[in-house]
mmCIF file of C-alpha atoms in Angstrom:
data_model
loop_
_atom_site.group_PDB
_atom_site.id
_atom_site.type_symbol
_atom_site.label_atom_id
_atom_site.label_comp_id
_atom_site.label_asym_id
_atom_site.label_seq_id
_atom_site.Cartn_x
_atom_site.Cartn_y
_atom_site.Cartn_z
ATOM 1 C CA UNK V 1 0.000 0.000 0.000
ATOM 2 C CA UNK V 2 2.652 2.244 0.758
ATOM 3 C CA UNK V 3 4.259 1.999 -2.398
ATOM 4 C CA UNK V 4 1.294 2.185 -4.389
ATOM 5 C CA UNK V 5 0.755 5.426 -2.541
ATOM 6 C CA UNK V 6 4.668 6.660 -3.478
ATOM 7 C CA UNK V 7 4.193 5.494 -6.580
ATOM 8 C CA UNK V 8 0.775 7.811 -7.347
ATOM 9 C CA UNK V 9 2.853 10.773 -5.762
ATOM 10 C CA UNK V 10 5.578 10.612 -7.858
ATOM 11 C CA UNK V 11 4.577 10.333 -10.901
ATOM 12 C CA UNK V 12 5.501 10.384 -14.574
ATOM 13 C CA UNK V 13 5.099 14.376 -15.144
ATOM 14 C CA UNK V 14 6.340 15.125 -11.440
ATOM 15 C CA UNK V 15 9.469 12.747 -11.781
ATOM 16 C CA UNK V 16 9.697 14.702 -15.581
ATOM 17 C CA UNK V 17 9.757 17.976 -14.010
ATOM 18 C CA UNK V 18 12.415 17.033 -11.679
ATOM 19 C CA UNK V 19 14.595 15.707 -14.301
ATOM 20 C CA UNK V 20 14.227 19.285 -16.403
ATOM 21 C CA UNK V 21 14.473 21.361 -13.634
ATOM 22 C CA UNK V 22 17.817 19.613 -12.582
ATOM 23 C CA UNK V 23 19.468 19.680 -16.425
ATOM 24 C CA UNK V 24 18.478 23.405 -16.798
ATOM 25 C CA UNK V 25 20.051 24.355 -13.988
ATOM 26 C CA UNK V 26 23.156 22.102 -14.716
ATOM 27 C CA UNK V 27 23.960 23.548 -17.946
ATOM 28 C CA UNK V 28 22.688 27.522 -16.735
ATOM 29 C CA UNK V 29 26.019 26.328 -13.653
ATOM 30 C CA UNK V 30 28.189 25.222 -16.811
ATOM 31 C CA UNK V 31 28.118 28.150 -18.304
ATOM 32 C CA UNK V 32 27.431 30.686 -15.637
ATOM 33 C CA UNK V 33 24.000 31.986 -16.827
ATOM 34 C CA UNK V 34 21.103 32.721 -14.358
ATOM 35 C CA UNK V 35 19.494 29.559 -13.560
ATOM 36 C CA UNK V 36 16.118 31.009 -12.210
ATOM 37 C CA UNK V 37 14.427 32.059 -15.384
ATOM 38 C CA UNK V 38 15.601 29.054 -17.469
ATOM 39 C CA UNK V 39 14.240 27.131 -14.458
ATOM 40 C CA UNK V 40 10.699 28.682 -14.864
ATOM 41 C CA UNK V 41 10.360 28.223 -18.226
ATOM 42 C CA UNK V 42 11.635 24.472 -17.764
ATOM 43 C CA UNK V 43 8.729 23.868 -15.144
ATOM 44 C CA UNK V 44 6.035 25.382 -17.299
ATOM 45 C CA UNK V 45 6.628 24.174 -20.358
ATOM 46 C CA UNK V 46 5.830 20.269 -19.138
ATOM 47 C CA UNK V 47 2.534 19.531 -20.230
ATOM 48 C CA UNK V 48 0.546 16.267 -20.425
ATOM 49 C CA UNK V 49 1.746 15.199 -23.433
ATOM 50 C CA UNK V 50 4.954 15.933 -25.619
ATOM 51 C CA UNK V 51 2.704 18.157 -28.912
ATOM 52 C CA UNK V 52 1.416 20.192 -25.864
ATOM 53 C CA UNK V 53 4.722 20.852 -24.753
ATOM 54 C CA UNK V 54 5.931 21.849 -27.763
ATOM 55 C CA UNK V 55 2.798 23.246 -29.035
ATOM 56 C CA UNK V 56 2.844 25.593 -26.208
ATOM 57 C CA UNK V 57 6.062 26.548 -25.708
ATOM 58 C CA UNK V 58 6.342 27.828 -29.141
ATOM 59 C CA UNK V 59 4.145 30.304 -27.611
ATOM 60 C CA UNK V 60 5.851 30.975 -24.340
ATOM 61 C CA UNK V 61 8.896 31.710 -25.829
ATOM 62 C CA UNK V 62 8.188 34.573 -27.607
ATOM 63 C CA UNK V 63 5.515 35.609 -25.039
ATOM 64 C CA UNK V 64 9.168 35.509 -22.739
ATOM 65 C CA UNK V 65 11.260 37.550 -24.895
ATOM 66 C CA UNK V 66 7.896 40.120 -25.333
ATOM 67 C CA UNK V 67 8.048 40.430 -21.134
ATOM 68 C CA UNK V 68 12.067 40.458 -21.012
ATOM 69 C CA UNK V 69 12.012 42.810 -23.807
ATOM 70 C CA UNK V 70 9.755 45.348 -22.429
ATOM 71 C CA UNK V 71 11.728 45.092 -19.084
ATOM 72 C CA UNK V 72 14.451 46.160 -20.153
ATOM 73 C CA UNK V 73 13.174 49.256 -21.920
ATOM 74 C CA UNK V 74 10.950 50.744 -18.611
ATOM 75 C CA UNK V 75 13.958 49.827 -16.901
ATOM 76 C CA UNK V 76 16.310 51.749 -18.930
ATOM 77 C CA UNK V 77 13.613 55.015 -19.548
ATOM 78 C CA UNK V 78 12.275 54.828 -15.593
ATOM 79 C CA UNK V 79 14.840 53.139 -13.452
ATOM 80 C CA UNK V 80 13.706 50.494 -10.636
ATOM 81 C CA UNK V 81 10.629 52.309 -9.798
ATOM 82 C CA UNK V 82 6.497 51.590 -9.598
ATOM 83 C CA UNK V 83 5.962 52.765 -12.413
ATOM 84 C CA UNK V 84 8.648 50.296 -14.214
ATOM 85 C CA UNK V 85 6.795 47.479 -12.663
ATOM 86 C CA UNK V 86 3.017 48.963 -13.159
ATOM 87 C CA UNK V 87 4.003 49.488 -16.650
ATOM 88 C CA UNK V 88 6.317 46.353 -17.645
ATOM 89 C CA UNK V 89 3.345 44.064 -15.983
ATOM 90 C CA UNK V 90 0.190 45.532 -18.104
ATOM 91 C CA UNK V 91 1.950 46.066 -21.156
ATOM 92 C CA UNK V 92 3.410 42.206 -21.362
ATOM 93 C CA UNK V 93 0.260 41.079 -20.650
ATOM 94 C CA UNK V 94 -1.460 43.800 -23.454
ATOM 95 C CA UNK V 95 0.911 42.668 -25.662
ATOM 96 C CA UNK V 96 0.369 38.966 -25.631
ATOM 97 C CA UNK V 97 -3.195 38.976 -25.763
ATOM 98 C CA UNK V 98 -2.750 41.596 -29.106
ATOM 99 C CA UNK V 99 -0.380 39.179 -30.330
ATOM 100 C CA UNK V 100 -3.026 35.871 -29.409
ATOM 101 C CA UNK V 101 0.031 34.715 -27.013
ATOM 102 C CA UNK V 102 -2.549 34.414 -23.889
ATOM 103 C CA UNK V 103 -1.307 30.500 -23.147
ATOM 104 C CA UNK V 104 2.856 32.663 -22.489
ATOM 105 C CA UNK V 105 1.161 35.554 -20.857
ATOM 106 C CA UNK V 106 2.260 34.480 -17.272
ATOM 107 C CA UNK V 107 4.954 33.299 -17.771
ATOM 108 C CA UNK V 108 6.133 36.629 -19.781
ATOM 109 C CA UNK V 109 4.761 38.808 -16.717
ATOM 110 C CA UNK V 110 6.566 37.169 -14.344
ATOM 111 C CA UNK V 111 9.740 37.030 -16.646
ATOM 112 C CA UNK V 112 9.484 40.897 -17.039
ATOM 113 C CA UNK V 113 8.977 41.608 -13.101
ATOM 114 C CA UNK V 114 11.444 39.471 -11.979
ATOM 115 C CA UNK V 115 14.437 40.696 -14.107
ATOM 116 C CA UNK V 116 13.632 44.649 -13.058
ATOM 117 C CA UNK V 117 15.174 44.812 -9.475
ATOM 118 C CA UNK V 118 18.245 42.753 -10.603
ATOM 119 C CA UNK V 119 18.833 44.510 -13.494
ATOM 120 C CA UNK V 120 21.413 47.850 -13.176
ATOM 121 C CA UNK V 121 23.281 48.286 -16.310
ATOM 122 C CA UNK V 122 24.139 46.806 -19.736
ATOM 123 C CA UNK V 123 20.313 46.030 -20.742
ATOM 124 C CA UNK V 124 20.807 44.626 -24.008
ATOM 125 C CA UNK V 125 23.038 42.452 -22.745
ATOM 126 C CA UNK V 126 21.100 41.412 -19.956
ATOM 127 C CA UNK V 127 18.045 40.934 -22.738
ATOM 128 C CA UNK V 128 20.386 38.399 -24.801
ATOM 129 C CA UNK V 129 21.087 36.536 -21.510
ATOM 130 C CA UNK V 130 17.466 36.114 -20.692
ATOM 131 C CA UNK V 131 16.796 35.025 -24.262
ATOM 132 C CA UNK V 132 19.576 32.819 -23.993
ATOM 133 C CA UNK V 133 18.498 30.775 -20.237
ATOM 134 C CA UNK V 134 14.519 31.024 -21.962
ATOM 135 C CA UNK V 135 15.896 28.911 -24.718
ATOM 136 C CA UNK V 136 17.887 26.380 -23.136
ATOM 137 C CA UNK V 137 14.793 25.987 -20.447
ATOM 138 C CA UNK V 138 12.561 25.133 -23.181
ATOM 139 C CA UNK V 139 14.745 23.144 -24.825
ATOM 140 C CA UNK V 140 15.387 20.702 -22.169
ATOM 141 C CA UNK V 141 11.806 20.327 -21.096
ATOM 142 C CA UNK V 142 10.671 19.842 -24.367
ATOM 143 C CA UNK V 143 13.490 17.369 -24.513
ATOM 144 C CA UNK V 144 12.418 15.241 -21.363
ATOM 145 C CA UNK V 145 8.754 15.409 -22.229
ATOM 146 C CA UNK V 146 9.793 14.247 -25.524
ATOM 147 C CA UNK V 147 11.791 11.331 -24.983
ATOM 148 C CA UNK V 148 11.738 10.282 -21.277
ATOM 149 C CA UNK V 149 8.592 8.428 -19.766
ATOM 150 C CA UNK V 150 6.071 9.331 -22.252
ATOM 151 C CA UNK V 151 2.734 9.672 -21.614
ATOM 152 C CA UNK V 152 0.195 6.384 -21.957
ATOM 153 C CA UNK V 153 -3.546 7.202 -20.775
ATOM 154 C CA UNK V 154 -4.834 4.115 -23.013
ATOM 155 C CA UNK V 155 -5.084 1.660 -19.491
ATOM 156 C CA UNK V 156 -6.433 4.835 -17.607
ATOM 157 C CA UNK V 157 -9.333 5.679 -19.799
ATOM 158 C CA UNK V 158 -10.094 1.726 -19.785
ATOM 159 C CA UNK V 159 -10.141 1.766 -16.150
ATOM 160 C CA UNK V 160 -12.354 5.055 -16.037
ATOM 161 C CA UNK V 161 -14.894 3.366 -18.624
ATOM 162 C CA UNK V 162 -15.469 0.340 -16.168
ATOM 163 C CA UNK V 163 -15.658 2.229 -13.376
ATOM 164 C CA UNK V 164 -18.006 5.363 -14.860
ATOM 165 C CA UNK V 165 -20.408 2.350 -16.469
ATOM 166 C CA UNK V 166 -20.691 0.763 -13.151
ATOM 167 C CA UNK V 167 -21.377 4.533 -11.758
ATOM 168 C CA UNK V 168 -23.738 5.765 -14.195
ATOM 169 C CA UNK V 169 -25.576 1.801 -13.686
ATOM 170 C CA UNK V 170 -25.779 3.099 -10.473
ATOM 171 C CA UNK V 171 -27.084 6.418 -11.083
ATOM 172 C CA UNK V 172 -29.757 5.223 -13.506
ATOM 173 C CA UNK V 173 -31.381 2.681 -10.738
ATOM 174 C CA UNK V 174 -31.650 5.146 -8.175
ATOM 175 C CA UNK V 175 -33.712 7.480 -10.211
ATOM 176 C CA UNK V 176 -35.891 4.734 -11.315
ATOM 177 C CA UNK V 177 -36.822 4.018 -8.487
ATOM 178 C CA UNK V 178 -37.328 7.653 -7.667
ATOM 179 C CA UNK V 179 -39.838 7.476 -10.223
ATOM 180 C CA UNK V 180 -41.455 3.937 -9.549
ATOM 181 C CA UNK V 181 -41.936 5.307 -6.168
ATOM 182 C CA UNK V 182 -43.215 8.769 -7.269
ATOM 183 C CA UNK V 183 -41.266 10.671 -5.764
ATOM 184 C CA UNK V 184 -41.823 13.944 -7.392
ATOM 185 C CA UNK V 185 -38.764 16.033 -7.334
ATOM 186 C CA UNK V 186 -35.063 14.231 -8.497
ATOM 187 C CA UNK V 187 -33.060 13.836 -4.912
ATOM 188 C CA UNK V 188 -30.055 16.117 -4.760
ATOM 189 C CA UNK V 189 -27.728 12.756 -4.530
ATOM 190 C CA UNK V 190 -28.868 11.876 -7.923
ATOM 191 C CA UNK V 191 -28.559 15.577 -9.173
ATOM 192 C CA UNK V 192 -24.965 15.911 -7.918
ATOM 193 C CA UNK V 193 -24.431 12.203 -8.916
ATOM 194 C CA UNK V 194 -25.125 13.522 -12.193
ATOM 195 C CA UNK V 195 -23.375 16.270 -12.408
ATOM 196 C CA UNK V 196 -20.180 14.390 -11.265
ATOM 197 C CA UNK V 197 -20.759 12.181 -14.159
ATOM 198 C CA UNK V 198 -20.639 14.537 -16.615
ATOM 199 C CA UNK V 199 -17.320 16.546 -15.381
ATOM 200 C CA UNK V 200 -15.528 12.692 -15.351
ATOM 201 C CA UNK V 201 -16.992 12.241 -19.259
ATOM 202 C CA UNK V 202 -15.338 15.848 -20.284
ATOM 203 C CA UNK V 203 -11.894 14.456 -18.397
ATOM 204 C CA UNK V 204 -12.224 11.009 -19.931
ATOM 205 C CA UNK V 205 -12.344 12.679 -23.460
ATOM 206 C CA UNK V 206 -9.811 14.723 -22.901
ATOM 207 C CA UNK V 207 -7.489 12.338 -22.089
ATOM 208 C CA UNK V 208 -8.558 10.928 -25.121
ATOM 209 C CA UNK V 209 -7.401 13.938 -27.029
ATOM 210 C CA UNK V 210 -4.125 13.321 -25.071
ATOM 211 C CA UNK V 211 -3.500 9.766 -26.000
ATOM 212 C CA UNK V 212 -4.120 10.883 -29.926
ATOM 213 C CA UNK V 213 -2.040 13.845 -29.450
ATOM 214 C CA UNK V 214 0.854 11.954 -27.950
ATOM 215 C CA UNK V 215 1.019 9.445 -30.298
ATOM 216 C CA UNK V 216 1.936 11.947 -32.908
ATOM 217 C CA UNK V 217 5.750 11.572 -31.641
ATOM 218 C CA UNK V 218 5.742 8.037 -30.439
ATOM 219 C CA UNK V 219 5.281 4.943 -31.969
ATOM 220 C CA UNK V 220 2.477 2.345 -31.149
ATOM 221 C CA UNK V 221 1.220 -1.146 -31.652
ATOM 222 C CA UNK V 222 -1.906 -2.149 -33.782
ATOM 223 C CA UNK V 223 -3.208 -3.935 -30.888
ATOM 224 C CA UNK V 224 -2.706 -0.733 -29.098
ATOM 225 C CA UNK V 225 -4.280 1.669 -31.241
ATOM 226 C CA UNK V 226 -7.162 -0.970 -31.598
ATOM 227 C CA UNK V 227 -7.755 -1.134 -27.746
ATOM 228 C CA UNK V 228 -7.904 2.448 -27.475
ATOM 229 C CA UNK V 229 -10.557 3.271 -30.634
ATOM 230 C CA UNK V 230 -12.441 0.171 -28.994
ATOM 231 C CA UNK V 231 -12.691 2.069 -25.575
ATOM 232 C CA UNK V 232 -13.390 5.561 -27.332
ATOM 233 C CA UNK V 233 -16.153 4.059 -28.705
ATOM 234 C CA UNK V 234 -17.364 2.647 -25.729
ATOM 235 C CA UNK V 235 -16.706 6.119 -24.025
ATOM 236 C CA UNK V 236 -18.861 7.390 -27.035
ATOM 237 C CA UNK V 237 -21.638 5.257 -26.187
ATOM 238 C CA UNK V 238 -21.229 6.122 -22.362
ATOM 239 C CA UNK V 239 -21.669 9.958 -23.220
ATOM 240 C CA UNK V 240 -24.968 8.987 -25.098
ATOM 241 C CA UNK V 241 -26.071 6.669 -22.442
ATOM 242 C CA UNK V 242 -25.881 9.708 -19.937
ATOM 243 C CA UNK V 243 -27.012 11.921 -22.383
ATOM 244 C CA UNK V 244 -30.204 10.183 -22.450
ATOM 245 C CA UNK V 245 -30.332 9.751 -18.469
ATOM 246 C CA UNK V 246 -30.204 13.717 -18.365
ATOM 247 C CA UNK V 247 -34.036 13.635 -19.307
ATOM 248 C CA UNK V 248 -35.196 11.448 -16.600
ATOM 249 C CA UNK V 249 -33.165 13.554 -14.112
ATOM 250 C CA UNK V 250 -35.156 16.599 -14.743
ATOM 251 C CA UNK V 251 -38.552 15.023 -15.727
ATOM 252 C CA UNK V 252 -41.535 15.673 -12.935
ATOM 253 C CA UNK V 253 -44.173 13.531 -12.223
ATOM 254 C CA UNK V 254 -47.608 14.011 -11.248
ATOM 255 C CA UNK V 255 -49.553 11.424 -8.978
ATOM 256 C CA UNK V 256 -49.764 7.589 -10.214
ATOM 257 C CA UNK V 257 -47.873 7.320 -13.586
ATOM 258 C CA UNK V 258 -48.045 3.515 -13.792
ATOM 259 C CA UNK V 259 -50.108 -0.018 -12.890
ATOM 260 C CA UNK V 260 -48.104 -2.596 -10.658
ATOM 261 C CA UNK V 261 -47.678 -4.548 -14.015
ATOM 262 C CA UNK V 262 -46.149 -1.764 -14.877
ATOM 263 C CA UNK V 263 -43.839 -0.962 -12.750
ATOM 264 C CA UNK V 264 -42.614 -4.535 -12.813
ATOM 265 C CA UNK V 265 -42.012 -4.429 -16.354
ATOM 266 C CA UNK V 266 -39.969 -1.164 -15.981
ATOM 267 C CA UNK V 267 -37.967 -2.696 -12.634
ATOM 268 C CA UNK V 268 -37.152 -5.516 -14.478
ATOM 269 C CA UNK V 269 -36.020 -3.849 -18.254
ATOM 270 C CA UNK V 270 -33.836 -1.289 -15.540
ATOM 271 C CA UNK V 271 -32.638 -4.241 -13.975
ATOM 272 C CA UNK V 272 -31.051 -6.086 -16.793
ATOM 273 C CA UNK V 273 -29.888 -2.768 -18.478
ATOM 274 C CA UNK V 274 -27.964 -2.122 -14.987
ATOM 275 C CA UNK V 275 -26.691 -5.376 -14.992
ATOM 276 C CA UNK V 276 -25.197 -5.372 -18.736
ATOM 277 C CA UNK V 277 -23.996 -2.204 -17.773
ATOM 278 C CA UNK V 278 -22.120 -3.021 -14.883
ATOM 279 C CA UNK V 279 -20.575 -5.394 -17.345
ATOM 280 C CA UNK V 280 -19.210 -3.075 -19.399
ATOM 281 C CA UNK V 281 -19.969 -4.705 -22.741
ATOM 282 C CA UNK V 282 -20.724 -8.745 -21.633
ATOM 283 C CA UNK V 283 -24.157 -9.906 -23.840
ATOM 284 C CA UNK V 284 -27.566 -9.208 -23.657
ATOM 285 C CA UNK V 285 -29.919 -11.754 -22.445
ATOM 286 C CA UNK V 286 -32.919 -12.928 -24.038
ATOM 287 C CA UNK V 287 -34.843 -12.345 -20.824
ATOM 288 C CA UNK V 288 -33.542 -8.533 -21.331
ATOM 289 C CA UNK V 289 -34.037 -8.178 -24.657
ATOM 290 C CA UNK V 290 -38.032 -10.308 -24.558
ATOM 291 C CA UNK V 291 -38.434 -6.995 -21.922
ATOM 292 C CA UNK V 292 -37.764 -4.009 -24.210
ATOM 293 C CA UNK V 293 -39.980 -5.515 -26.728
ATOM 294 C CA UNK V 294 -42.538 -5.822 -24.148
ATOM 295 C CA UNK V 295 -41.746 -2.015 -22.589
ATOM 296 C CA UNK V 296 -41.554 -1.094 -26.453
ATOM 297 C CA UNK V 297 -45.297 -2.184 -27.364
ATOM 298 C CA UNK V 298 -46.019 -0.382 -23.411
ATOM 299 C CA UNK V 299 -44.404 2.928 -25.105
ATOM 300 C CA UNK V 300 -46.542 2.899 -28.457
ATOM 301 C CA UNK V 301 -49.710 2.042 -26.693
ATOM 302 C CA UNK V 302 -48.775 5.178 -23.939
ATOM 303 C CA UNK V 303 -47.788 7.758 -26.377
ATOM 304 C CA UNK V 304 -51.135 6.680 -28.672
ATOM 305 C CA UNK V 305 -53.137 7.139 -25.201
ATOM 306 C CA UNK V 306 -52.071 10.658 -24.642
ATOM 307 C CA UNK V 307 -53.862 13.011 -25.318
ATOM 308 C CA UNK V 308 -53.861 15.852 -22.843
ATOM 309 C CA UNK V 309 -56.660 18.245 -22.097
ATOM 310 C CA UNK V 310 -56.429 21.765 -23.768
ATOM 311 C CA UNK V 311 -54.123 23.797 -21.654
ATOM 312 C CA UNK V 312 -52.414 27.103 -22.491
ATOM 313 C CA UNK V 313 -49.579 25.062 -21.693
ATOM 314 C CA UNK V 314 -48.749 21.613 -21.919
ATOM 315 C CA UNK V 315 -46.105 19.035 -22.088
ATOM 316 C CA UNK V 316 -46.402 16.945 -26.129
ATOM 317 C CA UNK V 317 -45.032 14.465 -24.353
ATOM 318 C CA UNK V 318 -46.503 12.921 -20.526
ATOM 319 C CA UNK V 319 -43.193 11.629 -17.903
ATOM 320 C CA UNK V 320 -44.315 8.541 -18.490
ATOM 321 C CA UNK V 321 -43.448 8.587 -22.504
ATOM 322 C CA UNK V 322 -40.462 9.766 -21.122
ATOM 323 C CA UNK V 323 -39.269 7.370 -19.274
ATOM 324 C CA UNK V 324 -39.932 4.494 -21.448
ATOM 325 C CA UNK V 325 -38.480 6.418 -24.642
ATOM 326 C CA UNK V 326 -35.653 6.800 -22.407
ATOM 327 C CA UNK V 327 -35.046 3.203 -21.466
ATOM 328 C CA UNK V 328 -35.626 2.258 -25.132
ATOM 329 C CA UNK V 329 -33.077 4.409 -26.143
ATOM 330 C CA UNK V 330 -30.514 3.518 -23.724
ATOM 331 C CA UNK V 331 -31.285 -0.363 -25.157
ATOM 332 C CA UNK V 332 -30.421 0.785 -28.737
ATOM 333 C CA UNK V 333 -26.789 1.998 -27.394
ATOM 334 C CA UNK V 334 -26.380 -1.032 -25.432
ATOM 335 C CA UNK V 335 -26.951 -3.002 -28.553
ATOM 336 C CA UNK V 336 -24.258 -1.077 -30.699
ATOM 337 C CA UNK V 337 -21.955 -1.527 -27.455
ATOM 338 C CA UNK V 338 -22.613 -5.307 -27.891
ATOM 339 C CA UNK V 339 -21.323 -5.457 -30.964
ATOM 340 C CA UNK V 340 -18.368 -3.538 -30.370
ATOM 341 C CA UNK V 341 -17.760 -5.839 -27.661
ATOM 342 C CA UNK V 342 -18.492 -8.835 -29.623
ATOM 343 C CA UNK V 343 -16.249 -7.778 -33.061
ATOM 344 C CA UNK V 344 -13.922 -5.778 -31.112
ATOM 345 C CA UNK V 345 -14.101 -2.991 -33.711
#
């Protein structure tokens, strides 16, 4: 355990940091340049994966030089005063949003600060310098992020697919039974249940973006890249899934929806969906599938017997419709997820 918890704290963009920050400031000792600036640019230019480091440190660096630049010349007109700072500060960051450089605005602020009150004489000089440790900074951390532990999120976003399908099984039962047991109003567990969902969907697809990004500069297996459109598409069908689930979380019902028979039907459909779910891909039973045909016929024969009185305002469609035509279409997913399971692709 103890290990495993090491392990999780050190990892593969911490341990990657350490490594840049150490080599900057090794070669900014060899040759006697500041090693403070280089070492900033080193830390911030490690990103999640190797295009993002490069990607954005093409824009920190000149974003640095802007800040340095400007430095230099408040510095020379103005001396080491406020107004040096004031004016160094908001015209770095002016400049880089003018110049769409708003990713190296920080950085470039806090270049341009930090080099007034050791600065005295010999500007330009002092300018080349701080181009110079900038450059070897981003350099190595490109460098490390490049070629030392890259970046592999292909087993994470497997392991965040089982575990948000088990979580979203989860979710889906609760409100059911919400429902079955009219309870009007969605419970605020659910609601933030929900909501939590959604936020681990957006991070699960962006790790996706990663994994596609870093394999750009690094080589991978057909298995591999087979695995990882398998579980995109699986994460695709997930984000569907909860898409659908969205409209029973807000839906509001109004006294007795459904018969016993009915609600047993429903139980059992939500059962078997939860359970294939949980699964993550296994097969779909007959028993499950003999249920959605049965809930299917229950949804035509609802939706044919609704017709609401004349209002000024009203709903085209009852909760109960809604429900059902939500179950339905969380079957038609599961049945594409089936097949991906079942051809792998």
């Amino acid at each position: 355990m103890r290990e495993r918890i090491v392990f999780k704290f050190f990892g593969a963009r911490l341990i990657k940091t350490g490594i840049a920050v150490f080599l900057t400031a090794k070669i900014c000792y060899l040759f006697n340049l500041p090693v403070a600036f280089a070492v900033i640019i080193a830390i911030a230019t490690i990103e999640p994966t190797a295009s993002d480091s490069i990607r954005k440190g093409m824009i920190r660096f000149p974003a640095a030089l802007i800040g340095a630049g400007l430095a230099m010349t408040f510095t020379y007109w103005f001396g080491q005063t406020p107004l040096t700072f004031t004016l160094a500060a908001v015209l770095t960051i002016y400049v880089c949003i003018k110049c769409k450089l708003e990713a190296g605005a920080l950085i470039a602020t806090i270049t341009a600060v930090a080099m007034i009150p050791i600065t005295y004489d010999h500007y330009f000089l002092t300018f080349v310098e701080r181009v110079g440790t900038t450059t070897i900074g981003l350099i190595i951390s490109t460098l490390v992020n490049l070629f030392i532990l890259p970046a592999k999120f292909s087993t994470e976003i497997k392991e965040r697919n089982d575990r948000l399908y088990k979580e979203t099984a989860n979710l889906l039962k609760k409100r059911i039974d919400e429902l079955i047991n009219e309870k009007k109003s969605v419970s605020k567990e659910c609601q933030k249940e929900y909501q939590r969902i959604t936020s681990e969907l957006s991070r699960s697809f962006q790790l996706c973006r990663f994994q596609r990004e870093e394999w750009k500069y690094h080589r991978h297996t057909w298995r591999e890249l087979r695995t990882f459109i398998y579980e995109t598409k699986k994460l695709d069908g997930l984000q569907q899934i909860h898409y659908h689930l969205g409209h029973i979380i807000s839906v509001h019902i109004n006294g007795n929806m459904f018969t016993n028979s009915d609600k047993d039907l429903l139980r059992q459909s939500v059962h078997s969906t939860v359970q294939f779910l949980e699964s993550s891909g296994a097969k779909l039973s007959s028993e499950h599938v003999e249920k959605i045909r049965e809930l299917d016929q229950q949804f035509w024969h609802t939706n044919e017997g609704n017709h609401p009185a004349a209002k000024k305002y009203h709903h085209h469609f009852a909760p109960e419709t809604i429900i059902l035509f939500v179950i339905l279409s969380i079957h038609d997913v599961l049945e594409e997820i089936e097949r991906l399971s079942r051809h792998k692709i």
